Amino acid sequence: PSKDDAFKTSPVNFLNERTLKGTFFGNYKPRTDIPKVVDQYMNKELDLERLEKFVTHSVPFSEINKAFEYMLSGQGLRCLIYMEH
């Protein structure tokens, strides 16, 4: 979604015991989650083909600002940022 998008719902949803929870980065916890993902990658436990369909752009680290532009404009779902050799 773009930064101007708005979420709308009926108050009745909350009367029916529904809840709304906001998260940042999908509630990702870098301190504990990154080591797990690295282990899964090293053990070849990640289905990379399945994950690749969510990557909309791939940019070198030197163009990291371009990745943020894609995200802020709503053009990018996930940007892969790679280190240049």
PDB file of N, CA and C in Angstrom:
ATOM      1  N   PRO A   1       0.827  -1.201   0.000  1.00  0.00           N
ATOM      2  CA  PRO A   1       0.000   0.000   0.000  1.00  0.00           C
ATOM      3  C   PRO A   1       0.865   1.256   0.000  1.00  0.00           C
ATOM      4  N   SER A   2       0.322   2.303  -0.529  1.00  0.00           N
ATOM      5  CA  SER A   2       1.059   3.565  -0.530  1.00  0.00           C
ATOM      6  C   SER A   2       0.866   4.263   0.811  1.00  0.00           C
ATOM      7  N   LYS A   3       1.665   5.288   1.052  1.00  0.00           N
ATOM      8  CA  LYS A   3       1.589   5.999   2.332  1.00  0.00           C
ATOM      9  C   LYS A   3       0.267   6.743   2.503  1.00  0.00           C
ATOM     10  N   ASP A   4      -0.469   6.962   1.415  1.00  0.00           N
ATOM     11  CA  ASP A   4      -1.740   7.674   1.485  1.00  0.00           C
ATOM     12  C   ASP A   4      -2.946   6.751   1.653  1.00  0.00           C
ATOM     13  N   ASP A   5      -2.730   5.440   1.581  1.00  0.00           N
ATOM     14  CA  ASP A   5      -3.828   4.495   1.743  1.00  0.00           C
ATOM     15  C   ASP A   5      -4.369   4.549   3.172  1.00  0.00           C
ATOM     16  N   ALA A   6      -5.647   4.284   3.306  1.00  0.00           N
ATOM     17  CA  ALA A   6      -6.287   4.300   4.622  1.00  0.00           C
ATOM     18  C   ALA A   6      -7.012   2.984   4.856  1.00  0.00           C
ATOM     19  N   PHE A   7      -7.053   2.575   6.097  1.00  0.00           N
ATOM     20  CA  PHE A   7      -7.777   1.373   6.486  1.00  0.00           C
ATOM     21  C   PHE A   7      -9.119   1.805   7.060  1.00  0.00           C
ATOM     22  N   LYS A   8     -10.184   1.188   6.588  1.00  0.00           N
ATOM     23  CA  LYS A   8     -11.516   1.515   7.087  1.00  0.00           C
ATOM     24  C   LYS A   8     -12.211   0.237   7.518  1.00  0.00           C
ATOM     25  N   THR A   9     -12.958   0.321   8.603  1.00  0.00           N
ATOM     26  CA  THR A   9     -13.757  -0.811   9.063  1.00  0.00           C
ATOM     27  C   THR A   9     -14.955  -0.279   9.836  1.00  0.00           C
ATOM     28  N   SER A  10     -15.909  -1.116  10.006  1.00  0.00           N
ATOM     29  CA  SER A  10     -17.096  -0.748  10.766  1.00  0.00           C
ATOM     30  C   SER A  10     -16.848  -0.996  12.252  1.00  0.00           C
ATOM     31  N   PRO A  11     -17.301  -0.104  13.124  1.00  0.00           N
ATOM     32  CA  PRO A  11     -17.157  -0.334  14.569  1.00  0.00           C
ATOM     33  C   PRO A  11     -17.820  -1.637  15.024  1.00  0.00           C
ATOM     34  N   VAL A  12     -18.772  -2.118  14.258  1.00  0.00           N
ATOM     35  CA  VAL A  12     -19.450  -3.374  14.596  1.00  0.00           C
ATOM     36  C   VAL A  12     -18.449  -4.526  14.661  1.00  0.00           C
ATOM     37  N   ASN A  13     -17.402  -4.459  13.835  1.00  0.00           N
ATOM     38  CA  ASN A  13     -16.386  -5.511  13.877  1.00  0.00           C
ATOM     39  C   ASN A  13     -15.766  -5.641  15.265  1.00  0.00           C
ATOM     40  N   PHE A  14     -15.569  -4.530  15.954  1.00  0.00           N
ATOM     41  CA  PHE A  14     -14.977  -4.580  17.288  1.00  0.00           C
ATOM     42  C   PHE A  14     -15.997  -5.024  18.332  1.00  0.00           C
ATOM     43  N   LEU A  15     -17.262  -4.745  18.090  1.00  0.00           N
ATOM     44  CA  LEU A  15     -18.305  -5.227  19.002  1.00  0.00           C
ATOM     45  C   LEU A  15     -18.443  -6.742  18.921  1.00  0.00           C
ATOM     46  N   ASN A  16     -18.047  -7.308  17.793  1.00  0.00           N
ATOM     47  CA  ASN A  16     -18.087  -8.765  17.617  1.00  0.00           C
ATOM     48  C   ASN A  16     -16.784  -9.421  18.071  1.00  0.00           C
ATOM     49  N   GLU A  17     -16.061  -8.745  18.958  1.00  0.00           N
ATOM     50  CA  GLU A  17     -14.825  -9.253  19.565  1.00  0.00           C
ATOM     51  C   GLU A  17     -13.684  -9.447  18.572  1.00  0.00           C
ATOM     52  N   ARG A  18     -13.697  -8.718  17.500  1.00  0.00           N
ATOM     53  CA  ARG A  18     -12.566  -8.737  16.571  1.00  0.00           C
ATOM     54  C   ARG A  18     -11.495  -7.803  17.122  1.00  0.00           C
ATOM     55  N   THR A  19     -10.257  -8.050  16.765  1.00  0.00           N
ATOM     56  CA  THR A  19      -9.164  -7.192  17.213  1.00  0.00           C
ATOM     57  C   THR A  19      -8.361  -6.717  16.009  1.00  0.00           C
ATOM     58  N   LEU A  20      -7.678  -5.620  16.199  1.00  0.00           N
ATOM     59  CA  LEU A  20      -6.808  -5.059  15.171  1.00  0.00           C
ATOM     60  C   LEU A  20      -5.437  -4.879  15.800  1.00  0.00           C
ATOM     61  N   LYS A  21      -4.436  -5.456  15.170  1.00  0.00           N
ATOM     62  CA  LYS A  21      -3.075  -5.369  15.702  1.00  0.00           C
ATOM     63  C   LYS A  21      -2.155  -4.859  14.602  1.00  0.00           C
ATOM     64  N   GLY A  22      -1.447  -3.802  14.882  1.00  0.00           N
ATOM     65  CA  GLY A  22      -0.480  -3.275  13.932  1.00  0.00           C
ATOM     66  C   GLY A  22       0.889  -3.897  14.169  1.00  0.00           C
ATOM     67  N   THR A  23       1.622  -4.105  13.102  1.00  0.00           N
ATOM     68  CA  THR A  23       2.980  -4.636  13.236  1.00  0.00           C
ATOM     69  C   THR A  23       3.905  -3.866  12.311  1.00  0.00           C
ATOM     70  N   PHE A  24       5.161  -3.933  12.614  1.00  0.00           N
ATOM     71  CA  PHE A  24       6.188  -3.308  11.788  1.00  0.00           C
ATOM     72  C   PHE A  24       7.092  -4.422  11.301  1.00  0.00           C
ATOM     73  N   PHE A  25       7.272  -4.547  10.004  1.00  0.00           N
ATOM     74  CA  PHE A  25       8.048  -5.631   9.404  1.00  0.00           C
ATOM     75  C   PHE A  25       7.468  -6.998   9.773  1.00  0.00           C
ATOM     76  N   GLY A  26       6.145  -7.090   9.873  1.00  0.00           N
ATOM     77  CA  GLY A  26       5.520  -8.379  10.152  1.00  0.00           C
ATOM     78  C   GLY A  26       5.847  -8.918  11.529  1.00  0.00           C
ATOM     79  N   ASN A  27       6.124  -8.021  12.480  1.00  0.00           N
ATOM     80  CA  ASN A  27       6.456  -8.406  13.850  1.00  0.00           C
ATOM     81  C   ASN A  27       7.745  -9.224  13.901  1.00  0.00           C
ATOM     82  N   TYR A  28       8.633  -8.952  12.992  1.00  0.00           N
ATOM     83  CA  TYR A  28       9.922  -9.639  12.878  1.00  0.00           C
ATOM     84  C   TYR A  28      10.837  -9.228  14.028  1.00  0.00           C
ATOM     85  N   LYS A  29      11.491 -10.189  14.658  1.00  0.00           N
ATOM     86  CA  LYS A  29      12.404  -9.926  15.768  1.00  0.00           C
ATOM     87  C   LYS A  29      13.828 -10.259  15.322  1.00  0.00           C
ATOM     88  N   PRO A  30      14.584  -9.265  14.855  1.00  0.00           N
ATOM     89  CA  PRO A  30      15.907  -9.533  14.287  1.00  0.00           C
ATOM     90  C   PRO A  30      16.850 -10.301  15.209  1.00  0.00           C
ATOM     91  N   ARG A  31      16.849  -9.993  16.483  1.00  0.00           N
ATOM     92  CA  ARG A  31      17.791 -10.632  17.410  1.00  0.00           C
ATOM     93  C   ARG A  31      17.621 -12.148  17.459  1.00  0.00           C
ATOM     94  N   THR A  32      16.386 -12.622  17.390  1.00  0.00           N
ATOM     95  CA  THR A  32      16.152 -14.071  17.447  1.00  0.00           C
ATOM     96  C   THR A  32      15.857 -14.674  16.082  1.00  0.00           C
ATOM     97  N   ASP A  33      15.230 -13.905  15.195  1.00  0.00           N
ATOM     98  CA  ASP A  33      14.803 -14.471  13.913  1.00  0.00           C
ATOM     99  C   ASP A  33      15.929 -14.581  12.887  1.00  0.00           C
ATOM    100  N   ILE A  34      16.853 -13.627  12.860  1.00  0.00           N
ATOM    101  CA  ILE A  34      17.934 -13.689  11.865  1.00  0.00           C
ATOM    102  C   ILE A  34      18.799 -14.934  12.049  1.00  0.00           C
ATOM    103  N   PRO A  35      19.239 -15.266  13.269  1.00  0.00           N
ATOM    104  CA  PRO A  35      20.019 -16.506  13.414  1.00  0.00           C
ATOM    105  C   PRO A  35      19.257 -17.753  12.957  1.00  0.00           C
ATOM    106  N   LYS A  36      17.947 -17.790  13.202  1.00  0.00           N
ATOM    107  CA  LYS A  36      17.137 -18.936  12.754  1.00  0.00           C
ATOM    108  C   LYS A  36      17.111 -19.025  11.233  1.00  0.00           C
ATOM    109  N   VAL A  37      16.915 -17.890  10.576  1.00  0.00           N
ATOM    110  CA  VAL A  37      16.852 -17.882   9.113  1.00  0.00           C
ATOM    111  C   VAL A  37      18.206 -18.261   8.517  1.00  0.00           C
ATOM    112  N   VAL A  38      19.289 -17.778   9.110  1.00  0.00           N
ATOM    113  CA  VAL A  38      20.627 -18.136   8.627  1.00  0.00           C
ATOM    114  C   VAL A  38      20.838 -19.640   8.760  1.00  0.00           C
ATOM    115  N   ASP A  39      20.456 -20.210   9.903  1.00  0.00           N
ATOM    116  CA  ASP A  39      20.580 -21.662  10.090  1.00  0.00           C
ATOM    117  C   ASP A  39      19.753 -22.424   9.060  1.00  0.00           C
ATOM    118  N   GLN A  40      18.523 -21.972   8.822  1.00  0.00           N
ATOM    119  CA  GLN A  40      17.671 -22.637   7.832  1.00  0.00           C
ATOM    120  C   GLN A  40      18.299 -22.553   6.446  1.00  0.00           C
ATOM    121  N   TYR A  41      18.855 -21.401   6.119  1.00  0.00           N
ATOM    122  CA  TYR A  41      19.499 -21.241   4.813  1.00  0.00           C
ATOM    123  C   TYR A  41      20.709 -22.165   4.694  1.00  0.00           C
ATOM    124  N   MET A  42      21.552 -22.180   5.699  1.00  0.00           N
ATOM    125  CA  MET A  42      22.764 -23.004   5.665  1.00  0.00           C
ATOM    126  C   MET A  42      22.429 -24.495   5.602  1.00  0.00           C
ATOM    127  N   ASN A  43      21.313 -24.891   6.209  1.00  0.00           N
ATOM    128  CA  ASN A  43      20.882 -26.294   6.192  1.00  0.00           C
ATOM    129  C   ASN A  43      19.997 -26.613   4.993  1.00  0.00           C
ATOM    130  N   LYS A  44      19.875 -25.644   4.062  1.00  0.00           N
ATOM    131  CA  LYS A  44      19.060 -25.796   2.848  1.00  0.00           C
ATOM    132  C   LYS A  44      17.605 -26.161   3.168  1.00  0.00           C
ATOM    133  N   GLU A  45      17.085 -25.543   4.216  1.00  0.00           N
ATOM    134  CA  GLU A  45      15.708 -25.789   4.642  1.00  0.00           C
ATOM    135  C   GLU A  45      14.732 -24.739   4.118  1.00  0.00           C
ATOM    136  N   LEU A  46      15.228 -23.693   3.484  1.00  0.00           N
ATOM    137  CA  LEU A  46      14.352 -22.645   2.956  1.00  0.00           C
ATOM    138  C   LEU A  46      13.948 -22.970   1.525  1.00  0.00           C
ATOM    139  N   ASP A  47      12.689 -22.760   1.216  1.00  0.00           N
ATOM    140  CA  ASP A  47      12.193 -22.947  -0.146  1.00  0.00           C
ATOM    141  C   ASP A  47      12.382 -21.622  -0.886  1.00  0.00           C
ATOM    142  N   LEU A  48      13.574 -21.425  -1.437  1.00  0.00           N
ATOM    143  CA  LEU A  48      13.909 -20.144  -2.061  1.00  0.00           C
ATOM    144  C   LEU A  48      13.050 -19.836  -3.279  1.00  0.00           C
ATOM    145  N   GLU A  49      12.663 -20.853  -4.039  1.00  0.00           N
ATOM    146  CA  GLU A  49      11.815 -20.607  -5.215  1.00  0.00           C
ATOM    147  C   GLU A  49      10.480 -20.017  -4.792  1.00  0.00           C
ATOM    148  N   ARG A  50       9.951 -20.491  -3.695  1.00  0.00           N
ATOM    149  CA  ARG A  50       8.670 -19.984  -3.200  1.00  0.00           C
ATOM    150  C   ARG A  50       8.824 -18.537  -2.723  1.00  0.00           C
ATOM    151  N   LEU A  51       9.961 -18.223  -2.125  1.00  0.00           N
ATOM    152  CA  LEU A  51      10.185 -16.868  -1.625  1.00  0.00           C
ATOM    153  C   LEU A  51      10.462 -15.870  -2.744  1.00  0.00           C
ATOM    154  N   GLU A  52      11.075 -16.337  -3.838  1.00  0.00           N
ATOM    155  CA  GLU A  52      11.461 -15.439  -4.929  1.00  0.00           C
ATOM    156  C   GLU A  52      10.279 -14.726  -5.569  1.00  0.00           C
ATOM    157  N   LYS A  53       9.100 -15.327  -5.542  1.00  0.00           N
ATOM    158  CA  LYS A  53       7.957 -14.683  -6.193  1.00  0.00           C
ATOM    159  C   LYS A  53       7.506 -13.422  -5.455  1.00  0.00           C
ATOM    160  N   PHE A  54       7.982 -13.237  -4.218  1.00  0.00           N
ATOM    161  CA  PHE A  54       7.636 -12.032  -3.468  1.00  0.00           C
ATOM    162  C   PHE A  54       8.645 -10.908  -3.674  1.00  0.00           C
ATOM    163  N   VAL A  55       9.761 -11.197  -4.341  1.00  0.00           N
ATOM    164  CA  VAL A  55      10.785 -10.183  -4.602  1.00  0.00           C
ATOM    165  C   VAL A  55      10.427  -9.467  -5.903  1.00  0.00           C
ATOM    166  N   THR A  56      10.141  -8.179  -5.794  1.00  0.00           N
ATOM    167  CA  THR A  56       9.740  -7.416  -6.977  1.00  0.00           C
ATOM    168  C   THR A  56      10.909  -6.670  -7.613  1.00  0.00           C
ATOM    169  N   HIS A  57      11.943  -6.374  -6.825  1.00  0.00           N
ATOM    170  CA  HIS A  57      13.097  -5.641  -7.335  1.00  0.00           C
ATOM    171  C   HIS A  57      14.366  -6.159  -6.673  1.00  0.00           C
ATOM    172  N   SER A  58      15.461  -6.052  -7.393  1.00  0.00           N
ATOM    173  CA  SER A  58      16.774  -6.420  -6.880  1.00  0.00           C
ATOM    174  C   SER A  58      17.726  -5.274  -7.194  1.00  0.00           C
ATOM    175  N   VAL A  59      18.344  -4.714  -6.160  1.00  0.00           N
ATOM    176  CA  VAL A  59      19.225  -3.562  -6.360  1.00  0.00           C
ATOM    177  C   VAL A  59      20.532  -3.766  -5.600  1.00  0.00           C
ATOM    178  N   PRO A  60      21.638  -3.219  -6.127  1.00  0.00           N
ATOM    179  CA  PRO A  60      22.896  -3.286  -5.381  1.00  0.00           C
ATOM    180  C   PRO A  60      22.838  -2.346  -4.174  1.00  0.00           C
ATOM    181  N   PHE A  61      23.675  -2.617  -3.184  1.00  0.00           N
ATOM    182  CA  PHE A  61      23.691  -1.798  -1.971  1.00  0.00           C
ATOM    183  C   PHE A  61      23.917  -0.321  -2.285  1.00  0.00           C
ATOM    184  N   SER A  62      24.690  -0.044  -3.314  1.00  0.00           N
ATOM    185  CA  SER A  62      24.969   1.352  -3.680  1.00  0.00           C
ATOM    186  C   SER A  62      23.709   2.096  -4.126  1.00  0.00           C
ATOM    187  N   GLU A  63      22.638   1.352  -4.452  1.00  0.00           N
ATOM    188  CA  GLU A  63      21.374   1.967  -4.873  1.00  0.00           C
ATOM    189  C   GLU A  63      20.260   1.692  -3.869  1.00  0.00           C
ATOM    190  N   ILE A  64      20.625   1.560  -2.600  1.00  0.00           N
ATOM    191  CA  ILE A  64      19.644   1.222  -1.568  1.00  0.00           C
ATOM    192  C   ILE A  64      18.503   2.243  -1.505  1.00  0.00           C
ATOM    193  N   ASN A  65      18.800   3.507  -1.797  1.00  0.00           N
ATOM    194  CA  ASN A  65      17.746   4.526  -1.783  1.00  0.00           C
ATOM    195  C   ASN A  65      16.675   4.234  -2.829  1.00  0.00           C
ATOM    196  N   LYS A  66      17.065   3.621  -3.938  1.00  0.00           N
ATOM    197  CA  LYS A  66      16.106   3.247  -4.980  1.00  0.00           C
ATOM    198  C   LYS A  66      15.122   2.217  -4.419  1.00  0.00           C
ATOM    199  N   ALA A  67      15.627   1.288  -3.605  1.00  0.00           N
ATOM    200  CA  ALA A  67      14.757   0.282  -2.992  1.00  0.00           C
ATOM    201  C   ALA A  67      13.718   0.947  -2.092  1.00  0.00           C
ATOM    202  N   PHE A  68      14.145   1.955  -1.332  1.00  0.00           N
ATOM    203  CA  PHE A  68      13.195   2.672  -0.476  1.00  0.00           C
ATOM    204  C   PHE A  68      12.172   3.431  -1.319  1.00  0.00           C
ATOM    205  N   GLU A  69      12.604   3.979  -2.447  1.00  0.00           N
ATOM    206  CA  GLU A  69      11.665   4.663  -3.347  1.00  0.00           C
ATOM    207  C   GLU A  69      10.603   3.689  -3.852  1.00  0.00           C
ATOM    208  N   TYR A  70      11.026   2.476  -4.234  1.00  0.00           N
ATOM    209  CA  TYR A  70      10.069   1.464  -4.686  1.00  0.00           C
ATOM    210  C   TYR A  70       9.046   1.162  -3.595  1.00  0.00           C
ATOM    211  N   MET A  71       9.526   1.012  -2.381  1.00  0.00           N
ATOM    212  CA  MET A  71       8.633   0.678  -1.273  1.00  0.00           C
ATOM    213  C   MET A  71       7.660   1.820  -0.972  1.00  0.00           C
ATOM    214  N   LEU A  72       8.184   3.037  -0.871  1.00  0.00           N
ATOM    215  CA  LEU A  72       7.342   4.180  -0.516  1.00  0.00           C
ATOM    216  C   LEU A  72       6.317   4.514  -1.590  1.00  0.00           C
ATOM    217  N   SER A  73       6.655   4.237  -2.845  1.00  0.00           N
ATOM    218  CA  SER A  73       5.723   4.537  -3.936  1.00  0.00           C
ATOM    219  C   SER A  73       4.694   3.425  -4.138  1.00  0.00           C
ATOM    220  N   GLY A  74       4.885   2.303  -3.440  1.00  0.00           N
ATOM    221  CA  GLY A  74       3.965   1.180  -3.610  1.00  0.00           C
ATOM    222  C   GLY A  74       4.330   0.280  -4.775  1.00  0.00           C
ATOM    223  N   GLN A  75       5.447   0.541  -5.448  1.00  0.00           N
ATOM    224  CA  GLN A  75       5.880  -0.283  -6.577  1.00  0.00           C
ATOM    225  C   GLN A  75       6.552  -1.573  -6.127  1.00  0.00           C
ATOM    226  N   GLY A  76       7.104  -1.577  -4.919  1.00  0.00           N
ATOM    227  CA  GLY A  76       7.867  -2.738  -4.463  1.00  0.00           C
ATOM    228  C   GLY A  76       7.191  -3.487  -3.341  1.00  0.00           C
ATOM    229  N   LEU A  77       7.053  -4.790  -3.507  1.00  0.00           N
ATOM    230  CA  LEU A  77       6.550  -5.628  -2.423  1.00  0.00           C
ATOM    231  C   LEU A  77       7.715  -5.980  -1.507  1.00  0.00           C
ATOM    232  N   ARG A  78       8.770  -6.534  -2.091  1.00  0.00           N
ATOM    233  CA  ARG A  78      10.011  -6.829  -1.379  1.00  0.00           C
ATOM    234  C   ARG A  78      11.172  -6.523  -2.313  1.00  0.00           C
ATOM    235  N   CYS A  79      12.157  -5.819  -1.809  1.00  0.00           N
ATOM    236  CA  CYS A  79      13.352  -5.507  -2.590  1.00  0.00           C
ATOM    237  C   CYS A  79      14.528  -6.288  -2.023  1.00  0.00           C
ATOM    238  N   LEU A  80      15.221  -6.968  -2.895  1.00  0.00           N
ATOM    239  CA  LEU A  80      16.426  -7.693  -2.516  1.00  0.00           C
ATOM    240  C   LEU A  80      17.608  -6.752  -2.704  1.00  0.00           C
ATOM    241  N   ILE A  81      18.365  -6.536  -1.646  1.00  0.00           N
ATOM    242  CA  ILE A  81      19.530  -5.659  -1.700  1.00  0.00           C
ATOM    243  C   ILE A  81      20.761  -6.541  -1.579  1.00  0.00           C
ATOM    244  N   TYR A  82      21.624  -6.474  -2.571  1.00  0.00           N
ATOM    245  CA  TYR A  82      22.800  -7.346  -2.561  1.00  0.00           C
ATOM    246  C   TYR A  82      24.079  -6.522  -2.493  1.00  0.00           C
ATOM    247  N   MET A  83      25.104  -7.132  -1.920  1.00  0.00           N
ATOM    248  CA  MET A  83      26.410  -6.487  -1.796  1.00  0.00           C
ATOM    249  C   MET A  83      27.170  -6.659  -3.102  1.00  0.00           C
ATOM    250  N   GLU A  84      27.791  -5.592  -3.547  1.00  0.00           N
ATOM    251  CA  GLU A  84      28.580  -5.633  -4.772  1.00  0.00           C
ATOM    252  C   GLU A  84      29.982  -6.136  -4.450  1.00  0.00           C
ATOM    253  N   HIS A  85      30.578  -6.831  -5.401  1.00  0.00           N
ATOM    254  CA  HIS A  85      31.945  -7.341  -5.190  1.00  0.00           C
ATOM    255  C   HIS A  85      32.943  -6.383  -5.754  1.00  0.00           C
TER     256      HIS A  85
END
